[in-house]
């Protein structure tokens, strides 16, 4: 009888031990699984929030533009009279105020009335065009062009830059029967006009002959009139009244 009791107690102890071990192993496996899931979530969050090391949009792979623009900053400094520019006509560096009050070349004190910011020569770098008036009458244009870390100024008479278009083309006139359309090219010692189309008059004894050209090739009057119509239909540039506020607004908007 005593042996039978001892046998039952031994079986009960073994059953309790096995149950405890199984429970411990199950808890350990559950803890390991939770830890692995936690590590996976943690790694995923790091990947998602890791910032890009360059200035690119990750979704579109487009390089974002920089806010710094040394060209526009240089123009702004000249227009606000905080820096000098190299005047081609004066052959020296001047502040804008000194340029406007210099009577030696232009014979009068000039005043900036309007300005526009545009790419005149199609090189991807904008120019600033200043309308200059004498006694409130437009007489000249001064074009500011940035090249080799320097702002250059090119002076053109009013009739030499009429009807300025957004693509940089314009009309010039040397007389009623000597005029045309062109586009400027800038150099460090001056500018050149690329003539796109023009008309010229020639005197032959008592008669006058007018010839028409497009890209230096002779054309009929009808073809030239069509060329003029296309030119006139182009978008005009946007002129702004010259003021410190407008200068800062227009140049900052293009940065």
PDB file of C-alpha atoms in Angstrom:
ATOM      1  CA  UNK A   1       0.000   0.000   0.000  1.00  0.00           C
ATOM      2  CA  UNK A   2       2.802   2.372   0.934  1.00  0.00           C
ATOM      3  CA  UNK A   3       4.595   1.591  -2.339  1.00  0.00           C
ATOM      4  CA  UNK A   4       1.481   2.433  -4.318  1.00  0.00           C
ATOM      5  CA  UNK A   5       1.140   5.847  -2.636  1.00  0.00           C
ATOM      6  CA  UNK A   6       4.796   6.674  -3.398  1.00  0.00           C
ATOM      7  CA  UNK A   7       4.263   5.725  -7.021  1.00  0.00           C
ATOM      8  CA  UNK A   8       1.253   8.071  -7.381  1.00  0.00           C
ATOM      9  CA  UNK A   9       3.199  10.973  -5.789  1.00  0.00           C
ATOM     10  CA  UNK A  10       6.116  10.431  -8.178  1.00  0.00           C
ATOM     11  CA  UNK A  11       3.810  10.534 -11.214  1.00  0.00           C
ATOM     12  CA  UNK A  12       2.193  13.754  -9.998  1.00  0.00           C
ATOM     13  CA  UNK A  13       5.590  15.447  -9.494  1.00  0.00           C
ATOM     14  CA  UNK A  14       6.798  14.464 -12.965  1.00  0.00           C
ATOM     15  CA  UNK A  15       3.587  15.799 -14.577  1.00  0.00           C
ATOM     16  CA  UNK A  16       3.934  19.154 -12.777  1.00  0.00           C
ATOM     17  CA  UNK A  17       7.580  19.520 -13.863  1.00  0.00           C
ATOM     18  CA  UNK A  18       6.815  18.778 -17.540  1.00  0.00           C
ATOM     19  CA  UNK A  19       3.946  21.314 -17.557  1.00  0.00           C
ATOM     20  CA  UNK A  20       6.179  24.013 -16.027  1.00  0.00           C
ATOM     21  CA  UNK A  21       8.930  23.389 -18.567  1.00  0.00           C
ATOM     22  CA  UNK A  22       6.496  23.544 -21.491  1.00  0.00           C
ATOM     23  CA  UNK A  23       5.048  26.809 -20.195  1.00  0.00           C
ATOM     24  CA  UNK A  24       8.514  28.351 -19.770  1.00  0.00           C
ATOM     25  CA  UNK A  25       9.563  27.301 -23.293  1.00  0.00           C
ATOM     26  CA  UNK A  26       6.354  28.732 -24.757  1.00  0.00           C
ATOM     27  CA  UNK A  27       6.888  32.057 -22.973  1.00  0.00           C
ATOM     28  CA  UNK A  28      10.493  32.203 -24.185  1.00  0.00           C
ATOM     29  CA  UNK A  29       9.481  31.562 -27.797  1.00  0.00           C
ATOM     30  CA  UNK A  30       6.746  34.227 -27.536  1.00  0.00           C
ATOM     31  CA  UNK A  31       9.240  36.774 -26.145  1.00  0.00           C
ATOM     32  CA  UNK A  32      11.720  36.040 -28.952  1.00  0.00           C
ATOM     33  CA  UNK A  33       9.005  36.444 -31.580  1.00  0.00           C
ATOM     34  CA  UNK A  34       7.910  39.797 -30.126  1.00  0.00           C
ATOM     35  CA  UNK A  35      11.522  40.991 -29.996  1.00  0.00           C
ATOM     36  CA  UNK A  36      12.101  40.032 -33.655  1.00  0.00           C
ATOM     37  CA  UNK A  37       8.918  41.841 -34.711  1.00  0.00           C
ATOM     38  CA  UNK A  38      10.006  44.896 -32.739  1.00  0.00           C
ATOM     39  CA  UNK A  39      13.417  44.895 -34.420  1.00  0.00           C
ATOM     40  CA  UNK A  40      11.802  44.627 -37.856  1.00  0.00           C
ATOM     41  CA  UNK A  41       9.499  47.578 -37.184  1.00  0.00           C
ATOM     42  CA  UNK A  42      12.388  49.601 -35.814  1.00  0.00           C
ATOM     43  CA  UNK A  43      14.520  48.924 -38.904  1.00  0.00           C
ATOM     44  CA  UNK A  44      11.616  49.907 -41.177  1.00  0.00           C
ATOM     45  CA  UNK A  45      11.142  53.220 -39.418  1.00  0.00           C
ATOM     46  CA  UNK A  46      14.821  54.094 -39.787  1.00  0.00           C
ATOM     47  CA  UNK A  47      14.670  53.411 -43.508  1.00  0.00           C
ATOM     48  CA  UNK A  48      11.565  55.530 -43.973  1.00  0.00           C
ATOM     49  CA  UNK A  49      12.791  58.547 -42.023  1.00  0.00           C
ATOM     50  CA  UNK A  50      16.397  58.499 -43.135  1.00  0.00           C
ATOM     51  CA  UNK A  51      17.046  61.891 -44.833  1.00  0.00           C
ATOM     52  CA  UNK A  52      18.577  62.199 -48.297  1.00  0.00           C
ATOM     53  CA  UNK A  53      22.215  63.257 -48.346  1.00  0.00           C
ATOM     54  CA  UNK A  54      21.843  65.414 -51.489  1.00  0.00           C
ATOM     55  CA  UNK A  55      19.434  68.078 -52.765  1.00  0.00           C
ATOM     56  CA  UNK A  56      17.173  65.702 -54.725  1.00  0.00           C
ATOM     57  CA  UNK A  57      13.535  64.734 -54.597  1.00  0.00           C
ATOM     58  CA  UNK A  58      13.516  60.975 -53.819  1.00  0.00           C
ATOM     59  CA  UNK A  59      10.250  60.307 -55.670  1.00  0.00           C
ATOM     60  CA  UNK A  60      10.982  62.197 -58.927  1.00  0.00           C
ATOM     61  CA  UNK A  61      14.794  62.193 -58.882  1.00  0.00           C
ATOM     62  CA  UNK A  62      14.726  65.930 -59.761  1.00  0.00           C
ATOM     63  CA  UNK A  63      17.464  68.173 -58.399  1.00  0.00           C
ATOM     64  CA  UNK A  64      15.860  70.978 -56.425  1.00  0.00           C
ATOM     65  CA  UNK A  65      17.024  74.509 -57.352  1.00  0.00           C
ATOM     66  CA  UNK A  66      19.301  76.443 -55.054  1.00  0.00           C
ATOM     67  CA  UNK A  67      17.998  79.684 -53.614  1.00  0.00           C
ATOM     68  CA  UNK A  68      21.372  81.355 -54.158  1.00  0.00           C
ATOM     69  CA  UNK A  69      21.757  83.150 -57.492  1.00  0.00           C
ATOM     70  CA  UNK A  70      24.971  85.182 -57.819  1.00  0.00           C
ATOM     71  CA  UNK A  71      23.810  86.756 -61.103  1.00  0.00           C
ATOM     72  CA  UNK A  72      20.609  88.207 -59.673  1.00  0.00           C
ATOM     73  CA  UNK A  73      22.401  89.194 -56.468  1.00  0.00           C
ATOM     74  CA  UNK A  74      24.963  91.110 -58.543  1.00  0.00           C
ATOM     75  CA  UNK A  75      22.226  92.898 -60.486  1.00  0.00           C
ATOM     76  CA  UNK A  76      20.382  93.772 -57.304  1.00  0.00           C
ATOM     77  CA  UNK A  77      23.523  95.266 -55.750  1.00  0.00           C
ATOM     78  CA  UNK A  78      24.082  97.449 -58.849  1.00  0.00           C
ATOM     79  CA  UNK A  79      20.445  98.576 -59.105  1.00  0.00           C
ATOM     80  CA  UNK A  80      20.308  99.489 -55.411  1.00  0.00           C
ATOM     81  CA  UNK A  81      23.581 101.420 -55.826  1.00  0.00           C
ATOM     82  CA  UNK A  82      25.507  99.083 -53.532  1.00  0.00           C
ATOM     83  CA  UNK A  83      28.011  97.960 -56.187  1.00  0.00           C
ATOM     84  CA  UNK A  84      29.596  99.203 -59.415  1.00  0.00           C
ATOM     85  CA  UNK A  85      29.244  97.902 -62.969  1.00  0.00           C
ATOM     86  CA  UNK A  86      31.552  98.276 -65.953  1.00  0.00           C
ATOM     87  CA  UNK A  87      30.129 100.823 -68.382  1.00  0.00           C
ATOM     88  CA  UNK A  88      31.214 100.050 -71.962  1.00  0.00           C
ATOM     89  CA  UNK A  89      30.642 103.675 -73.050  1.00  0.00           C
ATOM     90  CA  UNK A  90      32.508 105.156 -70.083  1.00  0.00           C
ATOM     91  CA  UNK A  91      35.187 102.438 -70.233  1.00  0.00           C
ATOM     92  CA  UNK A  92      35.323 102.181 -66.468  1.00  0.00           C
ATOM     93  CA  UNK A  93      33.432 100.970 -63.431  1.00  0.00           C
ATOM     94  CA  UNK A  94      30.743 103.249 -62.061  1.00  0.00           C
ATOM     95  CA  UNK A  95      27.941 103.145 -59.567  1.00  0.00           C
ATOM     96  CA  UNK A  96      24.500 103.504 -61.099  1.00  0.00           C
ATOM     97  CA  UNK A  97      24.098 106.972 -59.593  1.00  0.00           C
ATOM     98  CA  UNK A  98      27.447 108.156 -60.995  1.00  0.00           C
ATOM     99  CA  UNK A  99      26.525 106.731 -64.392  1.00  0.00           C
ATOM    100  CA  UNK A 100      23.179 108.541 -64.471  1.00  0.00           C
ATOM    101  CA  UNK A 101      24.648 111.911 -63.452  1.00  0.00           C
ATOM    102  CA  UNK A 102      27.611 111.770 -65.854  1.00  0.00           C
ATOM    103  CA  UNK A 103      26.981 114.478 -68.493  1.00  0.00           C
ATOM    104  CA  UNK A 104      30.275 113.971 -70.320  1.00  0.00           C
ATOM    105  CA  UNK A 105      28.949 111.312 -72.699  1.00  0.00           C
ATOM    106  CA  UNK A 106      25.183 111.705 -72.846  1.00  0.00           C
ATOM    107  CA  UNK A 107      24.994 115.480 -72.349  1.00  0.00           C
ATOM    108  CA  UNK A 108      22.242 115.274 -69.741  1.00  0.00           C
ATOM    109  CA  UNK A 109      21.312 113.740 -66.423  1.00  0.00           C
ATOM    110  CA  UNK A 110      19.543 110.432 -66.957  1.00  0.00           C
ATOM    111  CA  UNK A 111      16.758 108.871 -64.936  1.00  0.00           C
ATOM    112  CA  UNK A 112      15.743 105.215 -64.801  1.00  0.00           C
ATOM    113  CA  UNK A 113      11.979 105.070 -65.370  1.00  0.00           C
ATOM    114  CA  UNK A 114      11.285 101.370 -66.037  1.00  0.00           C
ATOM    115  CA  UNK A 115      13.111  98.050 -66.082  1.00  0.00           C
ATOM    116  CA  UNK A 116      12.613  94.453 -67.129  1.00  0.00           C
ATOM    117  CA  UNK A 117      14.422  91.177 -66.375  1.00  0.00           C
ATOM    118  CA  UNK A 118      14.792  88.752 -69.271  1.00  0.00           C
ATOM    119  CA  UNK A 119      17.192  86.521 -71.181  1.00  0.00           C
ATOM    120  CA  UNK A 120      18.017  88.635 -74.244  1.00  0.00           C
ATOM    121  CA  UNK A 121      20.658  86.481 -75.927  1.00  0.00           C
ATOM    122  CA  UNK A 122      19.247  83.041 -75.135  1.00  0.00           C
ATOM    123  CA  UNK A 123      22.232  81.833 -73.086  1.00  0.00           C
ATOM    124  CA  UNK A 124      20.148  80.956 -70.014  1.00  0.00           C
ATOM    125  CA  UNK A 125      21.498  83.916 -68.019  1.00  0.00           C
ATOM    126  CA  UNK A 126      19.080  86.841 -67.572  1.00  0.00           C
ATOM    127  CA  UNK A 127      19.820  90.464 -68.397  1.00  0.00           C
ATOM    128  CA  UNK A 128      18.329  93.606 -66.866  1.00  0.00           C
ATOM    129  CA  UNK A 129      17.153  96.281 -69.296  1.00  0.00           C
ATOM    130  CA  UNK A 130      16.809  99.833 -67.951  1.00  0.00           C
ATOM    131  CA  UNK A 131      14.752 102.476 -69.722  1.00  0.00           C
ATOM    132  CA  UNK A 132      16.557 105.818 -69.375  1.00  0.00           C
ATOM    133  CA  UNK A 133      14.771 109.150 -69.725  1.00  0.00           C
ATOM    134  CA  UNK A 134      15.878 112.756 -70.135  1.00  0.00           C
ATOM    135  CA  UNK A 135      13.314 115.200 -68.724  1.00  0.00           C
ATOM    136  CA  UNK A 136      10.853 112.263 -68.509  1.00  0.00           C
ATOM    137  CA  UNK A 137      11.258 111.452 -72.218  1.00  0.00           C
ATOM    138  CA  UNK A 138      12.732 108.004 -72.998  1.00  0.00           C
ATOM    139  CA  UNK A 139      16.049 108.443 -74.810  1.00  0.00           C
ATOM    140  CA  UNK A 140      18.232 105.392 -74.106  1.00  0.00           C
ATOM    141  CA  UNK A 141      18.344 101.850 -72.826  1.00  0.00           C
ATOM    142  CA  UNK A 142      21.088 100.494 -70.604  1.00  0.00           C
ATOM    143  CA  UNK A 143      21.410  96.701 -70.697  1.00  0.00           C
ATOM    144  CA  UNK A 144      23.114  94.997 -67.762  1.00  0.00           C
ATOM    145  CA  UNK A 145      24.769  91.716 -68.707  1.00  0.00           C
ATOM    146  CA  UNK A 146      26.607  89.380 -66.293  1.00  0.00           C
ATOM    147  CA  UNK A 147      29.805  87.812 -67.590  1.00  0.00           C
ATOM    148  CA  UNK A 148      33.009  86.539 -65.905  1.00  0.00           C
ATOM    149  CA  UNK A 149      31.830  87.627 -62.437  1.00  0.00           C
ATOM    150  CA  UNK A 150      31.298  91.193 -63.674  1.00  0.00           C
ATOM    151  CA  UNK A 151      28.193  93.214 -64.543  1.00  0.00           C
ATOM    152  CA  UNK A 152      28.649  95.045 -67.866  1.00  0.00           C
ATOM    153  CA  UNK A 153      26.506  97.930 -69.091  1.00  0.00           C
ATOM    154  CA  UNK A 154      25.672  98.478 -72.789  1.00  0.00           C
ATOM    155  CA  UNK A 155      23.976 101.704 -73.917  1.00  0.00           C
ATOM    156  CA  UNK A 156      21.576 101.744 -76.876  1.00  0.00           C
ATOM    157  CA  UNK A 157      19.575 104.668 -78.233  1.00  0.00           C
ATOM    158  CA  UNK A 158      15.821 104.412 -77.848  1.00  0.00           C
ATOM    159  CA  UNK A 159      15.139 103.814 -81.562  1.00  0.00           C
ATOM    160  CA  UNK A 160      17.681 101.023 -81.546  1.00  0.00           C
ATOM    161  CA  UNK A 161      15.664  98.794 -79.199  1.00  0.00           C
ATOM    162  CA  UNK A 162      11.970  99.306 -79.838  1.00  0.00           C
ATOM    163  CA  UNK A 163       9.202  96.749 -79.397  1.00  0.00           C
ATOM    164  CA  UNK A 164      11.261  94.463 -77.187  1.00  0.00           C
ATOM    165  CA  UNK A 165       9.796  90.954 -77.085  1.00  0.00           C
ATOM    166  CA  UNK A 166       9.992  88.248 -74.417  1.00  0.00           C
ATOM    167  CA  UNK A 167      12.287  86.138 -76.617  1.00  0.00           C
ATOM    168  CA  UNK A 168      14.852  88.965 -76.825  1.00  0.00           C
ATOM    169  CA  UNK A 169      14.039  90.105 -80.357  1.00  0.00           C
ATOM    170  CA  UNK A 170      13.361  93.783 -81.082  1.00  0.00           C
ATOM    171  CA  UNK A 171      12.934  96.363 -83.811  1.00  0.00           C
ATOM    172  CA  UNK A 172      15.552  98.975 -84.721  1.00  0.00           C
ATOM    173  CA  UNK A 173      15.297 101.953 -87.006  1.00  0.00           C
ATOM    174  CA  UNK A 174      17.886 104.035 -88.834  1.00  0.00           C
ATOM    175  CA  UNK A 175      15.251 105.805 -90.889  1.00  0.00           C
ATOM    176  CA  UNK A 176      11.918 105.299 -92.624  1.00  0.00           C
ATOM    177  CA  UNK A 177      13.402 102.977 -95.247  1.00  0.00           C
ATOM    178  CA  UNK A 178      16.236 101.514 -93.215  1.00  0.00           C
ATOM    179  CA  UNK A 179      15.000  99.379 -90.344  1.00  0.00           C
ATOM    180  CA  UNK A 180      14.677  95.812 -89.237  1.00  0.00           C
ATOM    181  CA  UNK A 181      14.541  93.258 -86.448  1.00  0.00           C
ATOM    182  CA  UNK A 182      17.365  91.699 -84.525  1.00  0.00           C
ATOM    183  CA  UNK A 183      18.745  90.000 -81.429  1.00  0.00           C
ATOM    184  CA  UNK A 184      21.796  91.014 -79.387  1.00  0.00           C
ATOM    185  CA  UNK A 185      25.040  89.178 -78.665  1.00  0.00           C
ATOM    186  CA  UNK A 186      27.204  90.488 -75.833  1.00  0.00           C
ATOM    187  CA  UNK A 187      30.979  90.711 -75.575  1.00  0.00           C
ATOM    188  CA  UNK A 188      33.258  92.254 -72.981  1.00  0.00           C
ATOM    189  CA  UNK A 189      34.012  95.215 -75.253  1.00  0.00           C
ATOM    190  CA  UNK A 190      30.616  95.767 -76.881  1.00  0.00           C
ATOM    191  CA  UNK A 191      27.660  94.044 -78.490  1.00  0.00           C
ATOM    192  CA  UNK A 192      26.642  92.788 -81.906  1.00  0.00           C
ATOM    193  CA  UNK A 193      23.214  92.752 -83.514  1.00  0.00           C
ATOM    194  CA  UNK A 194      22.193  89.550 -85.232  1.00  0.00           C
ATOM    195  CA  UNK A 195      19.869  90.887 -87.937  1.00  0.00           C
ATOM    196  CA  UNK A 196      16.877  88.590 -88.424  1.00  0.00           C
ATOM    197  CA  UNK A 197      15.155  90.642 -91.078  1.00  0.00           C
ATOM    198  CA  UNK A 198      15.452  94.154 -92.549  1.00  0.00           C
ATOM    199  CA  UNK A 199      14.559  96.501 -95.338  1.00  0.00           C
ATOM    200  CA  UNK A 200      17.014  98.830 -97.094  1.00  0.00           C
ATOM    201  CA  UNK A 201      16.543 101.690 -99.503  1.00  0.00           C
ATOM    202  CA  UNK A 202      18.960 102.433-102.321  1.00  0.00           C
ATOM    203  CA  UNK A 203      19.025 105.475-104.557  1.00  0.00           C
ATOM    204  CA  UNK A 204      19.332 104.892-108.300  1.00  0.00           C
ATOM    205  CA  UNK A 205      19.414 108.161-110.253  1.00  0.00           C
ATOM    206  CA  UNK A 206      16.035 109.751-109.562  1.00  0.00           C
ATOM    207  CA  UNK A 207      14.333 106.629-108.222  1.00  0.00           C
ATOM    208  CA  UNK A 208      14.532 104.773-104.926  1.00  0.00           C
ATOM    209  CA  UNK A 209      14.527 101.010-104.641  1.00  0.00           C
ATOM    210  CA  UNK A 210      13.619  99.176-101.441  1.00  0.00           C
ATOM    211  CA  UNK A 211      14.997  95.686-100.864  1.00  0.00           C
ATOM    212  CA  UNK A 212      13.781  93.169 -98.283  1.00  0.00           C
ATOM    213  CA  UNK A 213      15.809  90.527 -96.463  1.00  0.00           C
ATOM    214  CA  UNK A 214      15.166  87.702 -93.980  1.00  0.00           C
ATOM    215  CA  UNK A 215      18.239  86.054 -92.476  1.00  0.00           C
ATOM    216  CA  UNK A 216      20.367  87.908 -95.040  1.00  0.00           C
ATOM    217  CA  UNK A 217      18.461  86.402 -97.962  1.00  0.00           C
ATOM    218  CA  UNK A 218      16.518  88.557-100.402  1.00  0.00           C
ATOM    219  CA  UNK A 219      12.740  88.069-100.211  1.00  0.00           C
ATOM    220  CA  UNK A 220       9.615  89.627-101.675  1.00  0.00           C
ATOM    221  CA  UNK A 221       7.742  92.451 -99.964  1.00  0.00           C
ATOM    222  CA  UNK A 222       4.891  90.045 -99.268  1.00  0.00           C
ATOM    223  CA  UNK A 223       7.188  87.583 -97.483  1.00  0.00           C
ATOM    224  CA  UNK A 224       8.724  90.410 -95.472  1.00  0.00           C
ATOM    225  CA  UNK A 225       5.297  91.684 -94.411  1.00  0.00           C
ATOM    226  CA  UNK A 226       4.437  88.165 -93.180  1.00  0.00           C
ATOM    227  CA  UNK A 227       7.684  88.156 -91.209  1.00  0.00           C
ATOM    228  CA  UNK A 228       6.767  91.508 -89.630  1.00  0.00           C
ATOM    229  CA  UNK A 229       3.321  90.194 -88.682  1.00  0.00           C
ATOM    230  CA  UNK A 230       4.823  87.167 -86.925  1.00  0.00           C
ATOM    231  CA  UNK A 231       7.242  89.409 -85.066  1.00  0.00           C
ATOM    232  CA  UNK A 232       4.532  91.836 -83.957  1.00  0.00           C
ATOM    233  CA  UNK A 233       2.405  88.971 -82.612  1.00  0.00           C
ATOM    234  CA  UNK A 234       5.131  87.829 -80.203  1.00  0.00           C
ATOM    235  CA  UNK A 235       4.681  88.464 -76.479  1.00  0.00           C
ATOM    236  CA  UNK A 236       5.998  91.805 -75.253  1.00  0.00           C
ATOM    237  CA  UNK A 237       8.248  91.980 -72.208  1.00  0.00           C
ATOM    238  CA  UNK A 238       6.785  93.058 -68.876  1.00  0.00           C
ATOM    239  CA  UNK A 239       8.055  96.496 -67.872  1.00  0.00           C
ATOM    240  CA  UNK A 240       8.095  97.557 -64.217  1.00  0.00           C
ATOM    241  CA  UNK A 241       8.325 100.998 -62.693  1.00  0.00           C
ATOM    242  CA  UNK A 242      11.810 101.486 -61.302  1.00  0.00           C
ATOM    243  CA  UNK A 243      11.733 101.478 -57.498  1.00  0.00           C
ATOM    244  CA  UNK A 244      13.602  99.703 -54.721  1.00  0.00           C
ATOM    245  CA  UNK A 245      10.515  97.662 -53.865  1.00  0.00           C
ATOM    246  CA  UNK A 246       9.985  96.483 -57.457  1.00  0.00           C
ATOM    247  CA  UNK A 247      13.674  95.694 -57.919  1.00  0.00           C
ATOM    248  CA  UNK A 248      13.751  93.524 -54.807  1.00  0.00           C
ATOM    249  CA  UNK A 249      10.433  91.876 -55.694  1.00  0.00           C
ATOM    250  CA  UNK A 250      11.294  91.002 -59.318  1.00  0.00           C
ATOM    251  CA  UNK A 251      14.820  89.782 -58.661  1.00  0.00           C
ATOM    252  CA  UNK A 252      13.831  87.815 -55.568  1.00  0.00           C
ATOM    253  CA  UNK A 253      10.959  86.159 -57.453  1.00  0.00           C
ATOM    254  CA  UNK A 254      13.430  84.799 -60.028  1.00  0.00           C
ATOM    255  CA  UNK A 255      15.929  83.438 -57.450  1.00  0.00           C
TER     256      UNK A 255
END
